[in-house]
Short mmCIF file of C-alpha atoms in Angstrom, two decimals:
data_model
loop_
_atom_site.label_atom_id
_atom_site.label_comp_id
_atom_site.label_asym_id
_atom_site.label_seq_id
_atom_site.Cartn_x
_atom_site.Cartn_y
_atom_site.Cartn_z
CA UNK U 381 260.27 117.53 233.02
CA UNK U 382 263.00 115.54 232.58
CA UNK U 383 264.24 114.83 229.41
CA UNK U 384 263.56 110.30 229.47
CA UNK U 385 264.50 108.53 226.18
CA UNK U 386 264.81 104.63 225.50
CA UNK U 387 267.47 104.02 223.10
CA UNK U 388 267.29 100.22 223.00
CA UNK U 389 263.58 98.83 221.35
CA UNK U 390 263.79 96.59 219.24
CA UNK U 391 261.33 95.78 217.00
CA UNK U 392 260.55 92.50 213.92
CA UNK U 393 263.71 92.89 212.29
CA UNK U 394 265.45 91.52 214.99
CA UNK U 395 263.19 89.10 217.80
CA UNK U 396 260.82 92.23 218.59
CA UNK U 397 257.16 91.77 218.42
CA UNK U 398 255.23 94.61 216.02
CA UNK U 399 256.92 97.10 213.44
CA UNK U 400 258.72 100.46 214.87
CA UNK U 401 255.64 102.52 214.61
CA UNK U 402 254.16 100.91 217.22
CA UNK U 403 256.85 101.52 220.03
CA UNK U 404 256.80 105.61 218.51
CA UNK U 405 252.98 106.15 219.20
CA UNK U 406 253.64 104.14 223.05
CA UNK U 407 256.87 106.37 223.27
CA UNK U 408 254.79 109.58 222.35
CA UNK U 409 251.65 107.90 225.08
CA UNK U 410 254.58 108.18 227.96
CA UNK U 411 255.62 111.63 226.57
CA UNK U 412 259.15 110.09 225.73
CA UNK U 413 261.29 113.16 223.99
CA UNK U 414 263.96 110.06 222.16
CA UNK U 415 263.44 106.61 221.12
CA UNK U 416 265.76 104.89 219.48
CA UNK U 417 265.48 100.96 217.39
CA UNK U 418 268.59 98.81 218.09
CA UNK U 419 267.93 95.90 217.60
CA UNK U 420 269.76 92.45 217.29
CA UNK U 421 273.22 92.33 214.51
CA UNK U 422 276.15 89.95 214.33
CA UNK U 423 278.40 89.69 213.28
CA UNK U 424 278.70 86.46 211.90
CA UNK U 425 274.33 86.27 210.92
CA UNK U 426 273.40 85.09 214.13
CA UNK U 427 270.40 82.81 215.43
CA UNK U 428 267.87 83.71 212.84
CA UNK U 429 265.72 83.87 215.48
CA UNK U 430 267.15 86.78 217.66
CA UNK U 431 268.67 88.51 215.18
CA UNK U 432 268.59 90.56 212.24
CA UNK U 433 270.11 89.54 208.88
CA UNK U 434 272.32 91.48 207.13
CA UNK U 435 271.04 91.39 204.14
CA UNK U 436 268.06 93.79 206.02
CA UNK U 437 269.74 95.95 206.77
CA UNK U 438 269.24 98.89 204.16
CA UNK U 439 266.06 98.01 205.12
CA UNK U 440 265.82 99.38 208.38
CA UNK U 441 268.25 101.84 208.31
CA UNK U 442 265.77 103.45 205.22
CA UNK U 443 262.73 102.51 207.25
CA UNK U 444 263.93 103.97 209.78
CA UNK U 445 265.55 107.01 208.01
CA UNK U 446 262.12 108.31 206.83
CA UNK U 447 259.96 108.22 209.70
CA UNK U 448 262.71 110.21 210.94
CA UNK U 449 262.42 112.74 208.92
CA UNK U 450 258.50 111.95 209.69
CA UNK U 451 258.28 112.16 213.25
CA UNK U 452 257.35 115.66 214.47
CA UNK U 453 256.53 115.43 218.46
CA UNK U 454 259.63 112.85 219.29
CA UNK U 455 263.50 112.42 218.02
CA UNK U 456 263.40 108.24 215.92
CA UNK U 457 267.46 107.39 216.41
CA UNK U 458 268.61 104.73 214.39
CA UNK U 459 271.34 102.52 216.51
CA UNK U 460 272.41 99.12 216.82
CA UNK U 461 272.27 96.78 218.99
CA UNK U 462 276.64 94.04 217.76
CA UNK U 463 276.90 92.25 219.73
CA UNK U 464 280.76 91.85 220.72
CA UNK U 465 282.77 88.89 219.75
CA UNK U 466 286.90 88.90 219.24
CA UNK U 467 288.34 88.42 216.20
CA UNK U 468 284.56 90.52 213.93
CA UNK U 469 286.99 93.88 214.19
CA UNK U 470 286.80 94.33 210.31
CA UNK U 471 283.42 92.73 210.15
CA UNK U 472 281.98 95.06 212.85
CA UNK U 473 283.61 97.96 210.88
CA UNK U 474 282.66 97.58 207.67
CA UNK U 475 278.95 97.15 209.44
CA UNK U 476 278.89 100.41 212.02
CA UNK U 477 280.54 102.94 209.05
CA UNK U 478 277.59 101.58 206.45
CA UNK U 479 274.67 103.66 207.34
CA UNK U 480 273.73 106.55 209.23
CA UNK U 481 273.40 105.13 212.76
CA UNK U 482 273.00 107.82 215.90
CA UNK U 483 274.51 105.52 217.93
CA UNK U 484 275.42 102.14 218.53
CA UNK U 485 275.14 99.24 221.39
CA UNK U 486 277.69 96.50 222.18
CA UNK U 487 276.77 93.72 223.73
CA UNK U 488 278.36 90.38 225.44
CA UNK U 489 275.96 87.57 224.79
CA UNK U 490 278.41 84.43 223.84
CA UNK U 491 281.28 83.03 226.08
CA UNK U 492 283.13 80.94 223.01
CA UNK U 493 280.20 79.70 221.42
CA UNK U 494 277.53 79.64 224.59
CA UNK U 495 275.44 81.61 225.13
CA UNK U 496 274.90 83.32 228.28
CA UNK U 497 271.07 84.31 228.56
CA UNK U 498 269.51 82.07 226.95
CA UNK U 499 268.67 79.10 229.66
CA UNK U 500 270.29 78.11 232.98
CA UNK U 501 271.84 74.88 231.20
CA UNK U 502 275.45 77.27 230.34
CA UNK U 503 276.23 77.60 233.99
CA UNK U 504 275.18 74.16 235.45
CA UNK U 505 278.45 72.81 236.72
CA UNK U 506 280.40 75.20 235.73
CA UNK U 507 283.09 77.79 237.71
CA UNK U 508 280.24 81.08 237.80
CA UNK U 509 283.90 82.74 239.30
CA UNK U 510 285.43 81.76 236.13
CA UNK U 511 283.12 82.88 234.35
CA UNK U 512 281.68 85.72 235.36
CA UNK U 513 285.65 86.90 235.42
CA UNK U 514 285.69 85.76 231.44
CA UNK U 515 282.68 87.75 230.64
CA UNK U 516 283.94 91.48 233.03
CA UNK U 517 286.13 90.71 230.94
CA UNK U 518 285.31 91.07 226.76
CA UNK U 519 282.60 93.82 228.50
CA UNK U 520 285.83 95.89 228.61
CA UNK U 521 287.63 94.76 225.25
CA UNK U 522 284.20 95.32 224.12
CA UNK U 523 284.71 99.12 225.42
CA UNK U 524 288.82 99.08 224.20
CA UNK U 525 287.34 98.69 220.34
CA UNK U 526 286.47 102.19 220.28
CA UNK U 527 283.46 100.42 218.88
CA UNK U 528 280.69 101.10 220.47
CA UNK U 529 278.29 104.62 222.49
CA UNK U 530 276.87 102.06 225.15
CA UNK U 531 277.36 98.98 226.91
CA UNK U 532 274.11 96.98 225.94
CA UNK U 533 273.24 95.14 229.47
CA UNK U 534 276.40 95.26 230.97
CA UNK U 535 276.58 92.28 234.32
CA UNK U 536 273.96 90.26 231.75
CA UNK U 537 275.68 86.78 232.96
CA UNK U 538 273.41 87.81 236.14
CA UNK U 539 270.53 87.14 234.61
CA UNK U 540 270.07 83.12 235.79
CA UNK U 541 270.66 84.30 239.75
CA UNK U 542 274.26 82.47 239.74
CA UNK U 543 276.44 84.53 241.39
CA UNK U 544 280.82 83.87 242.47
CA UNK U 545 281.12 82.74 246.25
CA UNK U 546 283.57 85.34 245.96
CA UNK U 547 283.36 88.70 246.40
CA UNK U 548 283.15 90.37 242.65
CA UNK U 549 283.52 94.33 242.88
CA UNK U 550 287.36 94.60 242.28
CA UNK U 551 284.78 92.94 239.22
CA UNK U 552 282.73 95.90 238.74
CA UNK U 553 285.65 98.87 239.67
CA UNK U 554 287.81 97.27 236.44
CA UNK U 555 284.46 97.89 234.74
CA UNK U 556 284.43 101.13 235.76
CA UNK U 557 287.31 101.72 234.85
CA UNK U 558 287.51 100.43 231.63
CA UNK U 559 284.33 102.70 230.86
CA UNK U 560 286.01 105.84 232.24
CA UNK U 561 289.81 105.23 230.06
CA UNK U 562 287.93 104.29 227.07
CA UNK U 563 285.20 107.07 227.44
CA UNK U 564 281.36 104.82 226.38
CA UNK U 565 278.33 105.02 227.87
CA UNK U 566 276.09 101.74 229.02
CA UNK U 567 273.12 101.38 230.17
CA UNK U 568 270.31 101.21 232.88
CA UNK U 569 268.46 97.95 231.50
CA UNK U 570 265.01 97.47 233.35
CA UNK U 571 264.55 94.70 231.41
CA UNK U 572 266.29 92.44 233.64
CA UNK U 573 263.24 92.80 235.26
CA UNK U 574 260.68 90.68 233.38
CA UNK U 575 263.93 87.94 233.30
CA UNK U 576 264.99 85.56 236.39
CA UNK U 577 267.15 88.65 237.36
CA UNK U 578 264.19 90.36 238.53
CA UNK U 579 265.69 93.73 238.46
CA UNK U 580 268.40 96.13 236.19
CA UNK U 581 271.73 95.67 234.87
CA UNK U 582 273.59 96.86 236.20
CA UNK U 583 273.45 95.89 239.75
CA UNK U 584 272.54 98.67 241.49
CA UNK U 585 275.15 98.12 244.49
CA UNK U 586 277.87 99.29 241.71
CA UNK U 587 276.59 101.80 241.35
CA UNK U 588 278.04 104.40 242.29
CA UNK U 589 280.36 102.84 241.73
CA UNK U 590 280.15 103.72 237.74
CA UNK U 591 279.89 107.55 239.30
CA UNK U 592 283.16 108.29 240.67
CA UNK U 593 284.14 107.07 238.00
CA UNK U 594 282.48 109.87 235.98
CA UNK U 595 280.88 106.69 233.13
CA UNK U 596 278.32 108.16 231.39
CA UNK U 597 274.52 106.40 231.45
CA UNK U 598 271.79 106.34 230.28
CA UNK U 599 267.56 104.71 231.03
CA UNK U 600 266.64 101.65 228.38
CA UNK U 601 264.20 99.98 228.71
CA UNK U 602 264.82 96.61 226.00
CA UNK U 603 261.01 96.45 224.93
CA UNK U 604 261.06 93.70 222.97
CA UNK U 605 257.18 94.95 222.96
CA UNK U 606 256.00 98.41 222.88
CA UNK U 607 254.12 98.04 226.12
CA UNK U 608 257.65 98.15 227.36
CA UNK U 609 258.72 101.01 226.36
CA UNK U 610 260.02 103.32 228.75
CA UNK U 611 259.30 99.83 231.55
CA UNK U 612 259.78 100.64 235.23
CA UNK U 613 261.63 104.61 234.29
CA UNK U 614 260.84 106.65 237.23
CA UNK U 615 262.92 103.86 239.93
CA UNK U 616 265.75 103.65 237.40
CA UNK U 617 266.18 107.65 236.95
CA UNK U 618 266.10 107.50 241.08
CA UNK U 619 268.39 105.02 241.94
CA UNK U 620 270.57 107.07 239.42
CA UNK U 621 270.03 110.01 241.66
CA UNK U 622 271.10 108.20 244.27
CA UNK U 623 273.95 106.18 243.11
CA UNK U 624 275.61 109.83 243.23
CA UNK U 625 274.31 110.80 238.95
CA UNK U 626 272.75 114.27 238.19
CA UNK U 627 272.98 113.55 234.38
CA UNK U 628 271.83 111.70 230.94
CA UNK U 629 273.81 111.14 228.34
CA UNK U 630 272.01 111.18 224.88
CA UNK U 631 272.91 110.88 221.46
CA UNK U 632 272.70 111.67 217.62
CA UNK U 633 274.86 111.50 214.27
CA UNK U 634 277.34 109.29 216.64
CA UNK U 635 278.32 111.57 218.94
CA UNK U 636 276.64 112.30 222.99
CA UNK U 637 275.76 114.97 224.61
CA UNK U 638 275.03 115.27 228.58
CA UNK U 639 271.90 117.04 229.42
CA UNK U 640 271.42 117.25 233.64
CA UNK U 641 267.98 115.49 235.13
CA UNK U 642 266.64 116.12 238.33
CA UNK U 643 264.29 114.59 240.64
CA UNK U 644 260.69 114.06 239.21
CA UNK U 645 257.63 112.28 239.35
CA UNK U 646 257.87 109.81 236.34
#
C-alpha cells in the first residue's frame, strides 16, 4: 500500500477552520501515514485574516510538538508555509531557524504589493504574459534561496484562469530546471480543484518536464477544512505516475527521503 502523506494543511493558527486535532482525526480515517501542518506565515506579518501572527509561532510549534509526541498511529510533522518576499532574507532565515521544523513550504502569493490569488481583479486590464513571466521568475528566485524544502502551488498564478496568449512551455522548463539545480521539491497541490481553476497545481500538462529533470514531488491537499485532507489524492498519484514519477518525497527534521510508490486503488 502506498505511503500517503499530506504536508500542506492549515489550522486555526492561520486561515484554517479547526484545531490540528481535527485534521489528525481526518488523516487517520483516510489511512494517511503522515500529516504535516503548514500554517501561513508572512515575513512582514501579512493580513491577519489569513496569516499567523509572529508572536503565535512558539505556541503553534509547541502544540504540534506535543501532538507529535502523543500520536502513535500517525507521524505528525511540523512545518510552515512562508511567503517568499524579496529582500526579506534575514527575517525569513530567523523564522526558519527559530524552531525544530520538519520542512518549510515556500509560496509566492504576491507580485509587488498585490496578491495573485484573492480575486480576478488583479488580472483585469493587465499584460497576462508579463504577469506569468514575473511570477515564474519569482518562484525560481524563491527556490534559489535554500530556505524551502517544498515549493507550494508553484503556478498559483493560474488560479483565476487567465492564460497568456504565447506558449509558456519555456516557463515550466525554467522552473523545472531551477528546482533541479537548487535541489528543492514541489507539491502537486490538489486544492486547485476547489478554486476557479478547477484543476491541480502545477499544470498537469507539464509534469513530465519536472519528472525528466528528476525534481522530487509530494501530493498535498492544502486543506483548510478537515474534510479536505487527502482530497483527490487517487487522481493525483495517478497523473504523477503517468508523467513518469515512481517515487515521492517525505520529510523529517529538514531532511528529504524518497519512497517508491506503486499504482494502487486509494
